[in-house]
PDB file of C-alpha atoms and ligand atoms in Angstrom:
ATOM      1  CA  MET A   1     -15.883  57.875 -13.594  1.00  0.00           C
ATOM      2  CA  SER A   2     -12.586  57.189 -11.780  1.00  0.00           C
ATOM      3  CA  ASN A   3     -10.130  55.233 -13.766  1.00  0.00           C
ATOM      4  CA  ASN A   4      -8.622  53.578 -11.041  1.00  0.00           C
ATOM      5  CA  LEU A   5     -11.758  52.594  -9.303  1.00  0.00           C
ATOM      6  CA  LYS A   6     -12.377  48.839  -9.110  1.00  0.00           C
ATOM      7  CA  ILE A   7     -15.076  47.442  -6.966  1.00  0.00           C
ATOM      8  CA  ALA A   8     -15.437  43.945  -5.650  1.00  0.00           C
ATOM      9  CA  ILE A   9     -18.747  42.708  -3.942  1.00  0.00           C
ATOM     10  CA  LEU A  10     -18.155  39.769  -1.757  1.00  0.00           C
ATOM     11  CA  GLY A  11     -21.636  38.208  -1.332  1.00  0.00           C
ATOM     12  CA  THR A  12     -23.671  39.374  -4.101  1.00  0.00           C
ATOM     13  CA  GLY A  13     -27.331  38.341  -2.850  1.00  0.00           C
ATOM     14  CA  ASN A  14     -30.417  40.630  -2.510  1.00  0.00           C
ATOM     15  CA  MET A  15     -28.540  43.776  -1.118  1.00  0.00           C
ATOM     16  CA  GLY A  16     -25.040  43.195  -3.081  1.00  0.00           C
ATOM     17  CA  GLY A  17     -27.044  42.432  -6.277  1.00  0.00           C
ATOM     18  CA  ALA A  18     -28.943  45.829  -5.927  1.00  0.00           C
ATOM     19  CA  LEU A  19     -25.804  47.713  -5.494  1.00  0.00           C
ATOM     20  CA  LEU A  20     -24.127  45.871  -8.361  1.00  0.00           C
ATOM     21  CA  GLY A  21     -26.914  46.735 -10.534  1.00  0.00           C
ATOM     22  CA  GLY A  22     -27.130  50.343  -9.472  1.00  0.00           C
ATOM     23  CA  ILE A  23     -23.620  51.069  -9.977  1.00  0.00           C
ATOM     24  CA  LEU A  24     -23.466  49.538 -13.408  1.00  0.00           C
ATOM     25  CA  LYS A  25     -26.742  51.257 -14.312  1.00  0.00           C
ATOM     26  CA  ALA A  26     -25.317  54.584 -13.162  1.00  0.00           C
ATOM     27  CA  GLY A  27     -22.120  53.959 -14.877  1.00  0.00           C
ATOM     28  CA  VAL A  28     -20.017  54.350 -11.583  1.00  0.00           C
ATOM     29  CA  VAL A  29     -17.867  51.698 -12.969  1.00  0.00           C
ATOM     30  CA  SER A  30     -18.022  49.540 -16.271  1.00  0.00           C
ATOM     31  CA  LYS A  31     -18.788  45.993 -15.977  1.00  0.00           C
ATOM     32  CA  ASP A  32     -14.855  45.137 -16.339  1.00  0.00           C
ATOM     33  CA  ASP A  33     -14.285  47.108 -13.284  1.00  0.00           C
ATOM     34  CA  VAL A  34     -16.459  45.274 -11.023  1.00  0.00           C
ATOM     35  CA  ILE A  35     -16.187  41.714  -9.909  1.00  0.00           C
ATOM     36  CA  ALA A  36     -18.787  40.136  -7.795  1.00  0.00           C
ATOM     37  CA  THR A  37     -18.766  36.636  -5.551  1.00  0.00           C
ATOM     38  CA  VAL A  38     -21.308  34.331  -4.218  1.00  0.00           C
ATOM     39  CA  LYS A  39     -21.418  31.056  -2.614  1.00  0.00           C
ATOM     40  CA  THR A  40     -23.077  28.742  -5.209  1.00  0.00           C
ATOM     41  CA  GLU A  41     -22.007  28.391  -9.106  1.00  0.00           C
ATOM     42  CA  GLU A  42     -25.797  28.496  -9.831  1.00  0.00           C
ATOM     43  CA  LYS A  43     -26.167  32.123  -8.445  1.00  0.00           C
ATOM     44  CA  ALA A  44     -22.951  33.017 -10.006  1.00  0.00           C
ATOM     45  CA  ASN A  45     -24.277  31.847 -13.415  1.00  0.00           C
ATOM     46  CA  THR A  46     -27.554  33.980 -12.968  1.00  0.00           C
ATOM     47  CA  LEU A  47     -25.638  37.062 -11.969  1.00  0.00           C
ATOM     48  CA  ARG A  48     -23.302  36.758 -15.041  1.00  0.00           C
ATOM     49  CA  ASP A  49     -26.288  36.160 -17.232  1.00  0.00           C
ATOM     50  CA  LYS A  50     -28.032  39.340 -15.903  1.00  0.00           C
ATOM     51  CA  TYR A  51     -25.062  41.614 -15.389  1.00  0.00           C
ATOM     52  CA  GLY A  52     -22.416  40.532 -17.624  1.00  0.00           C
ATOM     53  CA  CYS A  53     -19.718  41.107 -15.246  1.00  0.00           C
ATOM     54  CA  THR A  54     -17.291  38.713 -13.624  1.00  0.00           C
ATOM     55  CA  VAL A  55     -18.911  36.374 -11.111  1.00  0.00           C
ATOM     56  CA  LEU A  56     -17.012  33.980  -9.023  1.00  0.00           C
ATOM     57  CA  SER A  57     -18.280  31.345  -6.610  1.00  0.00           C
ATOM     58  CA  GLY A  58     -15.923  31.049  -3.734  1.00  0.00           C
ATOM     59  CA  GLY A  59     -13.589  33.680  -5.222  1.00  0.00           C
ATOM     60  CA  ASN A  60     -13.520  36.117  -2.305  1.00  0.00           C
ATOM     61  CA  ARG A  61      -9.461  36.388  -2.325  1.00  0.00           C
ATOM     62  CA  THR A  62      -9.219  36.743  -6.265  1.00  0.00           C
ATOM     63  CA  ALA A  63     -11.996  39.487  -6.117  1.00  0.00           C
ATOM     64  CA  ALA A  64     -10.464  41.460  -3.096  1.00  0.00           C
ATOM     65  CA  GLN A  65      -6.675  41.327  -4.533  1.00  0.00           C
ATOM     66  CA  GLN A  66      -8.181  43.270  -7.985  1.00  0.00           C
ATOM     67  CA  ALA A  67     -10.297  45.861  -6.097  1.00  0.00           C
ATOM     68  CA  SER A  68      -9.579  49.125  -4.633  1.00  0.00           C
ATOM     69  CA  VAL A  69     -12.967  49.197  -3.006  1.00  0.00           C
ATOM     70  CA  ILE A  70     -14.156  45.741  -1.232  1.00  0.00           C
ATOM     71  CA  VAL A  71     -17.722  45.571  -0.354  1.00  0.00           C
ATOM     72  CA  LEU A  72     -18.671  42.999   2.248  1.00  0.00           C
ATOM     73  CA  ALA A  73     -22.411  41.965   1.480  1.00  0.00           C
ATOM     74  CA  THR A  74     -22.715  38.509   3.069  1.00  0.00           C
ATOM     75  CA  LYS A  75     -25.138  37.836   5.950  1.00  0.00           C
ATOM     76  CA  PRO A  76     -23.536  39.690   9.049  1.00  0.00           C
ATOM     77  CA  HIS A  77     -22.303  36.383  10.924  1.00  0.00           C
ATOM     78  CA  ILE A  78     -20.411  35.390   7.564  1.00  0.00           C
ATOM     79  CA  VAL A  79     -18.651  38.930   7.285  1.00  0.00           C
ATOM     80  CA  PRO A  80     -15.797  38.258   9.593  1.00  0.00           C
ATOM     81  CA  LYS A  81     -15.079  34.740   8.337  1.00  0.00           C
ATOM     82  CA  VAL A  82     -14.830  36.444   4.711  1.00  0.00           C
ATOM     83  CA  VAL A  83     -12.598  39.065   6.237  1.00  0.00           C
ATOM     84  CA  ASP A  84     -10.441  36.448   7.853  1.00  0.00           C
ATOM     85  CA  GLU A  85     -10.324  34.734   4.297  1.00  0.00           C
ATOM     86  CA  ILE A  86      -9.005  37.709   2.345  1.00  0.00           C
ATOM     87  CA  ARG A  87      -6.961  39.166   5.305  1.00  0.00           C
ATOM     88  CA  ASP A  88      -3.505  38.596   3.777  1.00  0.00           C
ATOM     89  CA  THR A  89      -4.559  39.990   0.574  1.00  0.00           C
ATOM     90  CA  LEU A  90      -5.636  43.288   2.006  1.00  0.00           C
ATOM     91  CA  ARG A  91      -3.374  46.534   1.035  1.00  0.00           C
ATOM     92  CA  PRO A  92      -3.640  49.624   3.350  1.00  0.00           C
ATOM     93  CA  ASP A  93      -4.730  51.637  -0.014  1.00  0.00           C
ATOM     94  CA  GLN A  94      -7.895  49.702  -0.141  1.00  0.00           C
ATOM     95  CA  ILE A  95     -11.265  50.613   1.207  1.00  0.00           C
ATOM     96  CA  LEU A  96     -13.555  48.094   2.969  1.00  0.00           C
ATOM     97  CA  VAL A  97     -17.257  48.727   3.026  1.00  0.00           C
ATOM     98  CA  SER A  98     -19.515  46.462   5.433  1.00  0.00           C
ATOM     99  CA  LEU A  99     -23.176  46.416   4.575  1.00  0.00           C
ATOM    100  CA  ALA A 100     -23.758  43.957   7.648  1.00  0.00           C
ATOM    101  CA  ALA A 101     -26.602  45.109   9.765  1.00  0.00           C
ATOM    102  CA  ALA A 102     -25.557  45.222  13.569  1.00  0.00           C
ATOM    103  CA  LEU A 103     -21.853  44.595  12.756  1.00  0.00           C
ATOM    104  CA  PRO A 104     -19.766  47.049  14.565  1.00  0.00           C
ATOM    105  CA  LEU A 105     -16.726  48.721  12.717  1.00  0.00           C
ATOM    106  CA  SER A 106     -14.655  47.185  15.714  1.00  0.00           C
ATOM    107  CA  VAL A 107     -15.303  43.404  14.744  1.00  0.00           C
ATOM    108  CA  ILE A 108     -13.842  44.223  11.368  1.00  0.00           C
ATOM    109  CA  GLU A 109     -11.100  46.402  12.192  1.00  0.00           C
ATOM    110  CA  LYS A 110      -9.748  43.576  14.910  1.00  0.00           C
ATOM    111  CA  ARG A 111      -9.270  41.226  12.245  1.00  0.00           C
ATOM    112  CA  LEU A 112      -7.306  43.481   9.651  1.00  0.00           C
ATOM    113  CA  PRO A 113      -3.749  43.143   9.014  1.00  0.00           C
ATOM    114  CA  HIS A 114      -2.944  46.617   9.217  1.00  0.00           C
ATOM    115  CA  PRO A 115      -4.852  50.094   9.612  1.00  0.00           C
ATOM    116  CA  MET A 116      -7.044  50.801   6.517  1.00  0.00           C
ATOM    117  CA  PRO A 117     -10.118  52.748   5.919  1.00  0.00           C
ATOM    118  CA  VAL A 118     -13.367  50.987   6.837  1.00  0.00           C
ATOM    119  CA  PHE A 119     -16.898  51.961   6.160  1.00  0.00           C
ATOM    120  CA  ARG A 120     -20.125  50.560   7.628  1.00  0.00           C
ATOM    121  CA  ALA A 121     -23.163  51.433   5.325  1.00  0.00           C
ATOM    122  CA  MET A 122     -26.832  50.700   6.579  1.00  0.00           C
ATOM    123  CA  PRO A 123     -28.979  50.748   3.178  1.00  0.00           C
ATOM    124  CA  ASN A 124     -32.772  49.872   3.130  1.00  0.00           C
ATOM    125  CA  ILE A 125     -34.550  47.786   0.655  1.00  0.00           C
ATOM    126  CA  PRO A 126     -35.632  50.479  -1.794  1.00  0.00           C
ATOM    127  CA  VAL A 127     -32.028  50.566  -3.385  1.00  0.00           C
ATOM    128  CA  VAL A 128     -33.576  47.733  -5.573  1.00  0.00           C
ATOM    129  CA  VAL A 129     -35.569  50.696  -7.370  1.00  0.00           C
ATOM    130  CA  GLU A 130     -32.467  53.190  -6.883  1.00  0.00           C
ATOM    131  CA  GLU A 131     -34.386  55.022  -4.006  1.00  0.00           C
ATOM    132  CA  GLY A 132     -32.668  53.610  -1.088  1.00  0.00           C
ATOM    133  CA  ALA A 133     -31.904  55.647   2.022  1.00  0.00           C
ATOM    134  CA  ILE A 134     -28.310  54.937   3.069  1.00  0.00           C
ATOM    135  CA  ALA A 135     -26.566  55.843   6.280  1.00  0.00           C
ATOM    136  CA  ILE A 136     -22.562  55.565   6.245  1.00  0.00           C
ATOM    137  CA  CYS A 137     -20.240  55.899   9.028  1.00  0.00           C
ATOM    138  CA  SER A 138     -16.519  55.320   9.180  1.00  0.00           C
ATOM    139  CA  ASN A 139     -13.522  54.666  11.241  1.00  0.00           C
ATOM    140  CA  THR A 140     -10.662  56.834  11.974  1.00  0.00           C
ATOM    141  CA  GLN A 141      -8.491  55.913   8.860  1.00  0.00           C
ATOM    142  CA  ALA A 142     -11.216  56.908   6.600  1.00  0.00           C
ATOM    143  CA  GLN A 143     -10.197  60.330   4.726  1.00  0.00           C
ATOM    144  CA  PRO A 144     -12.384  62.690   2.890  1.00  0.00           C
ATOM    145  CA  GLU A 145     -11.351  61.442  -0.462  1.00  0.00           C
ATOM    146  CA  HIS A 146     -12.436  57.803   0.784  1.00  0.00           C
ATOM    147  CA  GLN A 147     -15.647  59.173   1.825  1.00  0.00           C
ATOM    148  CA  ILE A 148     -16.264  61.087  -1.546  1.00  0.00           C
ATOM    149  CA  LEU A 149     -15.725  57.652  -3.221  1.00  0.00           C
ATOM    150  CA  VAL A 150     -18.051  55.688  -0.957  1.00  0.00           C
ATOM    151  CA  ASP A 151     -20.618  58.163  -1.294  1.00  0.00           C
ATOM    152  CA  ARG A 152     -20.432  57.785  -5.282  1.00  0.00           C
ATOM    153  CA  ILE A 153     -21.030  54.289  -5.088  1.00  0.00           C
ATOM    154  CA  PHE A 154     -24.139  54.482  -2.817  1.00  0.00           C
ATOM    155  CA  ARG A 155     -25.641  57.635  -4.483  1.00  0.00           C
ATOM    156  CA  ALA A 156     -26.127  54.844  -7.525  1.00  0.00           C
ATOM    157  CA  VAL A 157     -28.925  53.216  -5.242  1.00  0.00           C
ATOM    158  CA  GLY A 158     -30.216  56.385  -3.279  1.00  0.00           C
ATOM    159  CA  VAL A 159     -29.713  59.128  -0.915  1.00  0.00           C
ATOM    160  CA  VAL A 160     -26.560  58.944   1.254  1.00  0.00           C
ATOM    161  CA  CYS A 161     -26.334  60.505   4.770  1.00  0.00           C
ATOM    162  CA  THR A 162     -23.260  60.470   6.876  1.00  0.00           C
ATOM    163  CA  VAL A 163     -23.539  59.723  10.774  1.00  0.00           C
ATOM    164  CA  GLU A 164     -21.383  58.874  13.697  1.00  0.00           C
ATOM    165  CA  GLU A 165     -21.515  54.983  14.447  1.00  0.00           C
ATOM    166  CA  ASP A 166     -23.296  55.313  17.510  1.00  0.00           C
ATOM    167  CA  MET A 167     -26.199  56.658  15.371  1.00  0.00           C
ATOM    168  CA  MET A 168     -26.408  53.312  13.378  1.00  0.00           C
ATOM    169  CA  ASP A 169     -28.973  51.661  15.620  1.00  0.00           C
ATOM    170  CA  ALA A 170     -31.308  54.794  15.154  1.00  0.00           C
ATOM    171  CA  VAL A 171     -30.752  54.497  11.357  1.00  0.00           C
ATOM    172  CA  THR A 172     -31.571  50.781  11.344  1.00  0.00           C
ATOM    173  CA  ALA A 173     -34.836  51.456  13.506  1.00  0.00           C
ATOM    174  CA  LEU A 174     -35.910  54.598  11.050  1.00  0.00           C
ATOM    175  CA  SER A 175     -34.859  54.108   7.526  1.00  0.00           C
ATOM    176  CA  GLY A 176     -33.462  50.385   7.621  1.00  0.00           C
ATOM    177  CA  SER A 177     -36.870  48.879   8.932  1.00  0.00           C
ATOM    178  CA  GLY A 178     -38.723  51.964   8.042  1.00  0.00           C
ATOM    179  CA  PRO A 179     -40.023  50.556   4.519  1.00  0.00           C
ATOM    180  CA  ALA A 180     -41.975  47.972   6.522  1.00  0.00           C
ATOM    181  CA  TYR A 181     -43.832  50.585   8.520  1.00  0.00           C
ATOM    182  CA  VAL A 182     -44.546  52.556   5.180  1.00  0.00           C
ATOM    183  CA  TYR A 183     -45.817  49.442   3.676  1.00  0.00           C
ATOM    184  CA  MET A 184     -48.125  48.770   6.333  1.00  0.00           C
ATOM    185  CA  VAL A 185     -49.375  52.459   6.071  1.00  0.00           C
ATOM    186  CA  ILE A 186     -49.996  51.782   2.127  1.00  0.00           C
ATOM    187  CA  GLU A 187     -51.573  48.440   3.084  1.00  0.00           C
ATOM    188  CA  ALA A 188     -54.104  50.427   5.540  1.00  0.00           C
ATOM    189  CA  PHE A 189     -54.826  53.049   2.979  1.00  0.00           C
ATOM    190  CA  ILE A 190     -55.714  50.504   0.407  1.00  0.00           C
ATOM    191  CA  ALA A 191     -58.011  48.714   2.962  1.00  0.00           C
ATOM    192  CA  GLY A 192     -59.718  52.054   3.951  1.00  0.00           C
ATOM    193  CA  GLY A 193     -60.231  52.585   0.222  1.00  0.00           C
ATOM    194  CA  VAL A 194     -61.767  49.119  -0.305  1.00  0.00           C
ATOM    195  CA  LYS A 195     -63.626  49.727   2.706  1.00  0.00           C
ATOM    196  CA  MET A 196     -65.209  52.905   1.315  1.00  0.00           C
ATOM    197  CA  GLY A 197     -66.089  51.066  -2.072  1.00  0.00           C
ATOM    198  CA  LEU A 198     -62.982  51.739  -4.357  1.00  0.00           C
ATOM    199  CA  SER A 199     -61.755  48.936  -6.209  1.00  0.00           C
ATOM    200  CA  ARG A 200     -58.492  47.307  -5.061  1.00  0.00           C
ATOM    201  CA  GLU A 201     -56.356  48.366  -7.886  1.00  0.00           C
ATOM    202  CA  ILE A 202     -57.640  51.962  -7.686  1.00  0.00           C
ATOM    203  CA  SER A 203     -57.099  52.010  -4.027  1.00  0.00           C
ATOM    204  CA  THR A 204     -53.468  50.709  -4.532  1.00  0.00           C
ATOM    205  CA  ARG A 205     -52.577  53.259  -7.203  1.00  0.00           C
ATOM    206  CA  LEU A 206     -53.934  56.038  -4.993  1.00  0.00           C
ATOM    207  CA  ALA A 207     -52.481  55.157  -1.853  1.00  0.00           C
ATOM    208  CA  GLU A 208     -48.892  54.290  -3.643  1.00  0.00           C
ATOM    209  CA  GLN A 209     -48.833  57.706  -5.577  1.00  0.00           C
ATOM    210  CA  THR A 210     -50.143  59.487  -2.190  1.00  0.00           C
ATOM    211  CA  VAL A 211     -47.074  58.311  -0.217  1.00  0.00           C
ATOM    212  CA  LEU A 212     -44.584  59.017  -3.251  1.00  0.00           C
ATOM    213  CA  GLY A 213     -46.136  62.452  -3.831  1.00  0.00           C
ATOM    214  CA  ALA A 214     -46.322  63.440  -0.286  1.00  0.00           C
ATOM    215  CA  ALA A 215     -42.566  62.363   0.334  1.00  0.00           C
ATOM    216  CA  LYS A 216     -41.527  64.137  -2.872  1.00  0.00           C
ATOM    217  CA  HIS A 217     -43.355  67.285  -1.836  1.00  0.00           C
ATOM    218  CA  VAL A 218     -41.440  67.285   1.462  1.00  0.00           C
ATOM    219  CA  ARG A 219     -38.116  66.980  -0.101  1.00  0.00           C
ATOM    220  CA  GLN A 220     -38.620  69.571  -2.865  1.00  0.00           C
ATOM    221  CA  SER A 221     -40.394  72.056  -0.788  1.00  0.00           C
ATOM    222  CA  LEU A 222     -37.908  72.109   2.052  1.00  0.00           C
ATOM    223  CA  ALA A 223     -40.794  72.765   4.236  1.00  0.00           C
ATOM    224  CA  HIS A 224     -41.497  71.174   7.609  1.00  0.00           C
ATOM    225  CA  PRO A 225     -44.129  68.429   6.991  1.00  0.00           C
ATOM    226  CA  ALA A 226     -46.509  69.795   9.842  1.00  0.00           C
ATOM    227  CA  VAL A 227     -46.516  73.170   7.683  1.00  0.00           C
ATOM    228  CA  LEU A 228     -47.554  71.299   4.617  1.00  0.00           C
ATOM    229  CA  ARG A 229     -50.024  69.303   6.464  1.00  0.00           C
ATOM    230  CA  ASP A 230     -51.679  72.733   7.665  1.00  0.00           C
ATOM    231  CA  GLU A 231     -51.647  73.905   4.122  1.00  0.00           C
ATOM    232  CA  VAL A 232     -54.040  71.084   3.347  1.00  0.00           C
ATOM    233  CA  THR A 233     -56.092  71.385   6.283  1.00  0.00           C
ATOM    234  CA  THR A 234     -59.226  73.535   5.687  1.00  0.00           C
ATOM    235  CA  PRO A 235     -61.082  74.557   8.799  1.00  0.00           C
ATOM    236  CA  GLY A 236     -64.188  72.339   9.062  1.00  0.00           C
ATOM    237  CA  GLY A 237     -62.959  70.339   6.290  1.00  0.00           C
ATOM    238  CA  THR A 238     -62.573  66.448   5.685  1.00  0.00           C
ATOM    239  CA  THR A 239     -58.928  66.322   6.407  1.00  0.00           C
ATOM    240  CA  ILE A 240     -59.195  67.689   9.978  1.00  0.00           C
ATOM    241  CA  VAL A 241     -61.771  65.284  10.898  1.00  0.00           C
ATOM    242  CA  ALA A 242     -59.458  62.349   9.877  1.00  0.00           C
ATOM    243  CA  ILE A 243     -56.391  64.160  11.582  1.00  0.00           C
ATOM    244  CA  HIS A 244     -58.479  64.219  14.733  1.00  0.00           C
ATOM    245  CA  GLU A 245     -59.145  60.597  14.421  1.00  0.00           C
ATOM    246  CA  LEU A 246     -55.514  59.814  13.783  1.00  0.00           C
ATOM    247  CA  GLU A 247     -54.486  61.881  16.850  1.00  0.00           C
ATOM    248  CA  ARG A 248     -56.908  60.075  19.107  1.00  0.00           C
ATOM    249  CA  HIS A 249     -55.224  56.804  18.229  1.00  0.00           C
ATOM    250  CA  GLY A 250     -51.941  58.308  18.619  1.00  0.00           C
ATOM    251  CA  LEU A 251     -50.415  57.978  15.181  1.00  0.00           C
ATOM    252  CA  ARG A 252     -47.451  59.990  15.636  1.00  0.00           C
ATOM    253  CA  SER A 253     -46.720  58.871  19.125  1.00  0.00           C
ATOM    254  CA  MET A 254     -47.043  55.238  18.024  1.00  0.00           C
ATOM    255  CA  LEU A 255     -44.350  55.993  15.201  1.00  0.00           C
ATOM    256  CA  ILE A 256     -41.998  57.506  17.553  1.00  0.00           C
ATOM    257  CA  SER A 257     -42.189  54.846  20.220  1.00  0.00           C
ATOM    258  CA  ALA A 258     -41.745  52.337  17.262  1.00  0.00           C
ATOM    259  CA  ILE A 259     -38.359  53.915  16.302  1.00  0.00           C
ATOM    260  CA  GLU A 260     -37.514  54.298  20.230  1.00  0.00           C
ATOM    261  CA  THR A 261     -38.150  50.515  20.806  1.00  0.00           C
ATOM    262  CA  ALA A 262     -36.383  49.330  17.422  1.00  0.00           C
ATOM    263  CA  THR A 263     -33.282  51.402  18.249  1.00  0.00           C
ATOM    264  CA  LYS A 264     -32.973  49.642  21.592  1.00  0.00           C
ATOM    265  CA  HIS A 265     -33.487  46.449  20.085  1.00  0.00           C
ATOM    266  CA  ALA A 266     -30.792  47.073  17.355  1.00  0.00           C
ATOM    267  CA  LYS A 267     -28.408  48.305  20.042  1.00  0.00           C
ATOM    268  CA  GLU A 268     -28.743  45.044  21.884  1.00  0.00           C
ATOM    269  CA  ARG A 269     -28.634  42.712  18.774  1.00  0.00           C
ATOM    270  CA  SER A 270     -25.328  44.589  17.793  1.00  0.00           C
ATOM    271  CA  GLN A 271     -23.864  44.127  21.390  1.00  0.00           C
ATOM    272  CA  VAL A 272     -24.789  40.455  21.332  1.00  0.00           C
ATOM    273  CA  LEU A 273     -23.351  39.985  17.962  1.00  0.00           C
ATOM    274  CA  ALA A 274     -20.077  41.680  18.651  1.00  0.00           C
ATOM    275  CA  ARG A 275     -19.526  39.786  21.683  1.00  0.00           C
ATOM    276  CA  LYS A 276     -20.328  36.346  19.912  1.00  0.00           C
ATOM    277  CA  LEU A 277     -18.044  37.211  16.974  1.00  0.00           C
ATOM    278  CA  ASP A 278     -15.295  38.803  19.074  1.00  0.00           C
ATOM    279  CA  GLN A 279     -15.245  35.118  21.161  1.00  0.00           C
ATOM    280  CA  ALA A 280     -15.202  33.067  17.882  1.00  0.00           C
TER     281      ALA A 280
HETATM  282  N1  LIG B 301     -31.753  43.000   2.662  1.00  0.00           N
HETATM  283  C1  LIG B 301     -31.951  44.087   3.303  1.00  0.00           C
HETATM  284  O1  LIG B 301     -32.835  44.776   3.256  1.00  0.00           O
HETATM  285  C2  LIG B 301     -30.638  44.569   3.952  1.00  0.00           C
HETATM  286  C3  LIG B 301     -30.871  45.964   4.707  1.00  0.00           C
HETATM  287  C4  LIG B 301     -29.664  46.290   5.294  1.00  0.00           C
HETATM  288  C5  LIG B 301     -28.454  45.659   5.383  1.00  0.00           C
HETATM  289  N2  LIG B 301     -28.409  44.456   4.763  1.00  0.00           N
HETATM  290  C6  LIG B 301     -27.167  43.654   4.926  1.00  0.00           C
HETATM  291  O2  LIG B 301     -26.904  43.354   3.623  1.00  0.00           O
HETATM  292  C7  LIG B 301     -26.092  42.011   3.726  1.00  0.00           C
HETATM  293  C8  LIG B 301     -26.508  41.008   2.765  1.00  0.00           C
HETATM  294  O3  LIG B 301     -28.019  40.819   3.100  1.00  0.00           O
HETATM  295  P1  LIG B 301     -28.932  39.930   1.984  1.00  0.00           P
HETATM  296  O4  LIG B 301     -30.291  40.287   2.376  1.00  0.00           O
HETATM  297  O5  LIG B 301     -28.387  40.710   0.565  1.00  0.00           O
HETATM  298  O6  LIG B 301     -28.417  38.602   2.237  1.00  0.00           O
HETATM  299  P2  LIG B 301     -28.599  37.328   0.890  1.00  0.00           P
HETATM  300  O7  LIG B 301     -29.716  37.749  -0.236  1.00  0.00           O
HETATM  301  O8  LIG B 301     -28.748  36.162   1.639  1.00  0.00           O
HETATM  302  O9  LIG B 301     -26.997  37.407   0.156  1.00  0.00           O
HETATM  303  C9  LIG B 301     -25.984  36.850   0.894  1.00  0.00           C
HETATM  304  C10 LIG B 301     -25.247  36.458  -0.634  1.00  0.00           C
HETATM  305  O10 LIG B 301     -23.860  35.908   0.212  1.00  0.00           O
HETATM  306  C11 LIG B 301     -23.553  35.021  -0.486  1.00  0.00           C
HETATM  307  N3  LIG B 301     -22.401  34.202   0.210  1.00  0.00           N
HETATM  308  C12 LIG B 301     -22.610  33.483   1.478  1.00  0.00           C
HETATM  309  N4  LIG B 301     -21.458  32.998   1.897  1.00  0.00           N
HETATM  310  C13 LIG B 301     -20.604  33.627   1.072  1.00  0.00           C
HETATM  311  C14 LIG B 301     -19.265  33.520   1.176  1.00  0.00           C
HETATM  312  N5  LIG B 301     -18.433  32.713   1.922  1.00  0.00           N
HETATM  313  N6  LIG B 301     -18.619  34.234   0.133  1.00  0.00           N
HETATM  314  C15 LIG B 301     -19.141  34.844  -0.775  1.00  0.00           C
HETATM  315  N7  LIG B 301     -20.397  34.870  -0.903  1.00  0.00           N
HETATM  316  C16 LIG B 301     -21.076  34.324   0.088  1.00  0.00           C
HETATM  317  C17 LIG B 301     -24.655  34.159  -1.031  1.00  0.00           C
HETATM  318  O11 LIG B 301     -24.350  33.136  -1.929  1.00  0.00           O
HETATM  319  P3  LIG B 301     -25.396  32.326  -2.550  1.00  0.00           P
HETATM  320  O12 LIG B 301     -26.490  33.176  -3.325  1.00  0.00           O
HETATM  321  O13 LIG B 301     -24.680  31.512  -3.554  1.00  0.00           O
HETATM  322  O14 LIG B 301     -25.992  31.411  -1.519  1.00  0.00           O
HETATM  323  C18 LIG B 301     -25.783  35.191  -1.237  1.00  0.00           C
HETATM  324  O15 LIG B 301     -25.734  35.525  -2.570  1.00  0.00           O
HETATM  325  C19 LIG B 301     -26.319  41.485   5.221  1.00  0.00           C
HETATM  326  O16 LIG B 301     -24.958  41.586   6.153  1.00  0.00           O
HETATM  327  C20 LIG B 301     -27.443  42.467   5.849  1.00  0.00           C
HETATM  328  O17 LIG B 301     -27.415  42.632   7.146  1.00  0.00           O
HETATM  329  C21 LIG B 301     -29.480  43.837   4.104  1.00  0.00           C
END
């Protein structure tokens, strides 16, 4: 644990709360070295009771002043307002990390009083079970030591990858929205099991563990998924019959198209948001 690391999470809702819980659980910082903010006193009380750290309602400037790493975790359209609010408290040695989906780094950089390291992180919802997929990009002020620190924070809630900013829309489409696609797959597995006479409970356990186990096998074997698929496909067996059916309905092509379409949508949304906030 770094002695100087102090983290402020400005906007501790679903995502900020998951990050707060994860970094405390992993011991990235102690509860004395993290300060969270929210909008309402009611939410502040709930978080204080849950995590035992300092939680302020409306205290963004106080929190930012005390931190070495400031995480911007409000909804995207609020982030520029929060940056404007804390602007004159910012020091060049601090690190800013935005979680705001679709919000380009340039929107934040334009509002800063001086150059400083700024990161943009795209987490996904499994951060709530510390199994998130988190992609991170940064501005030109960010140095390797800043990257190491930011990686450490996010490793508390999942797996971290570094990408260039122009890949963030693809990240949004793949891992950001990806849990929704996998939930649909699990839902359909359950329905298939139920249709064939398995109880809903047993179908659910088998479906969720099949997805979890297959993902773990891909990771630990380091093999291409197609190799693993071939290994379980007996000639003339049940699996090849099902695979043929999936191919007939274009499973892989459908998922590739979904990610392509979602990437285009994310890019357009990002451009619209940047234009709107730049004019504000
Ligand atoms: N949820 C996801 O799956 C996901 C995935 C990737 C990225 N993100 C990004 O994560 C960010 C947060 O999303 P979320 O789903 O966690 O939103 P959320 O649950 O609505 O949380 C937003 C939090 O911001 C607080 N807030 C609002 N205005 C504030 C202000 N002026 N100062 C300080 N705090 C303020 C709210 O406080 P109150 O609770 O008191 O109202 C709330 O706790 C977004 O930018 C989003 O794009 C989310």
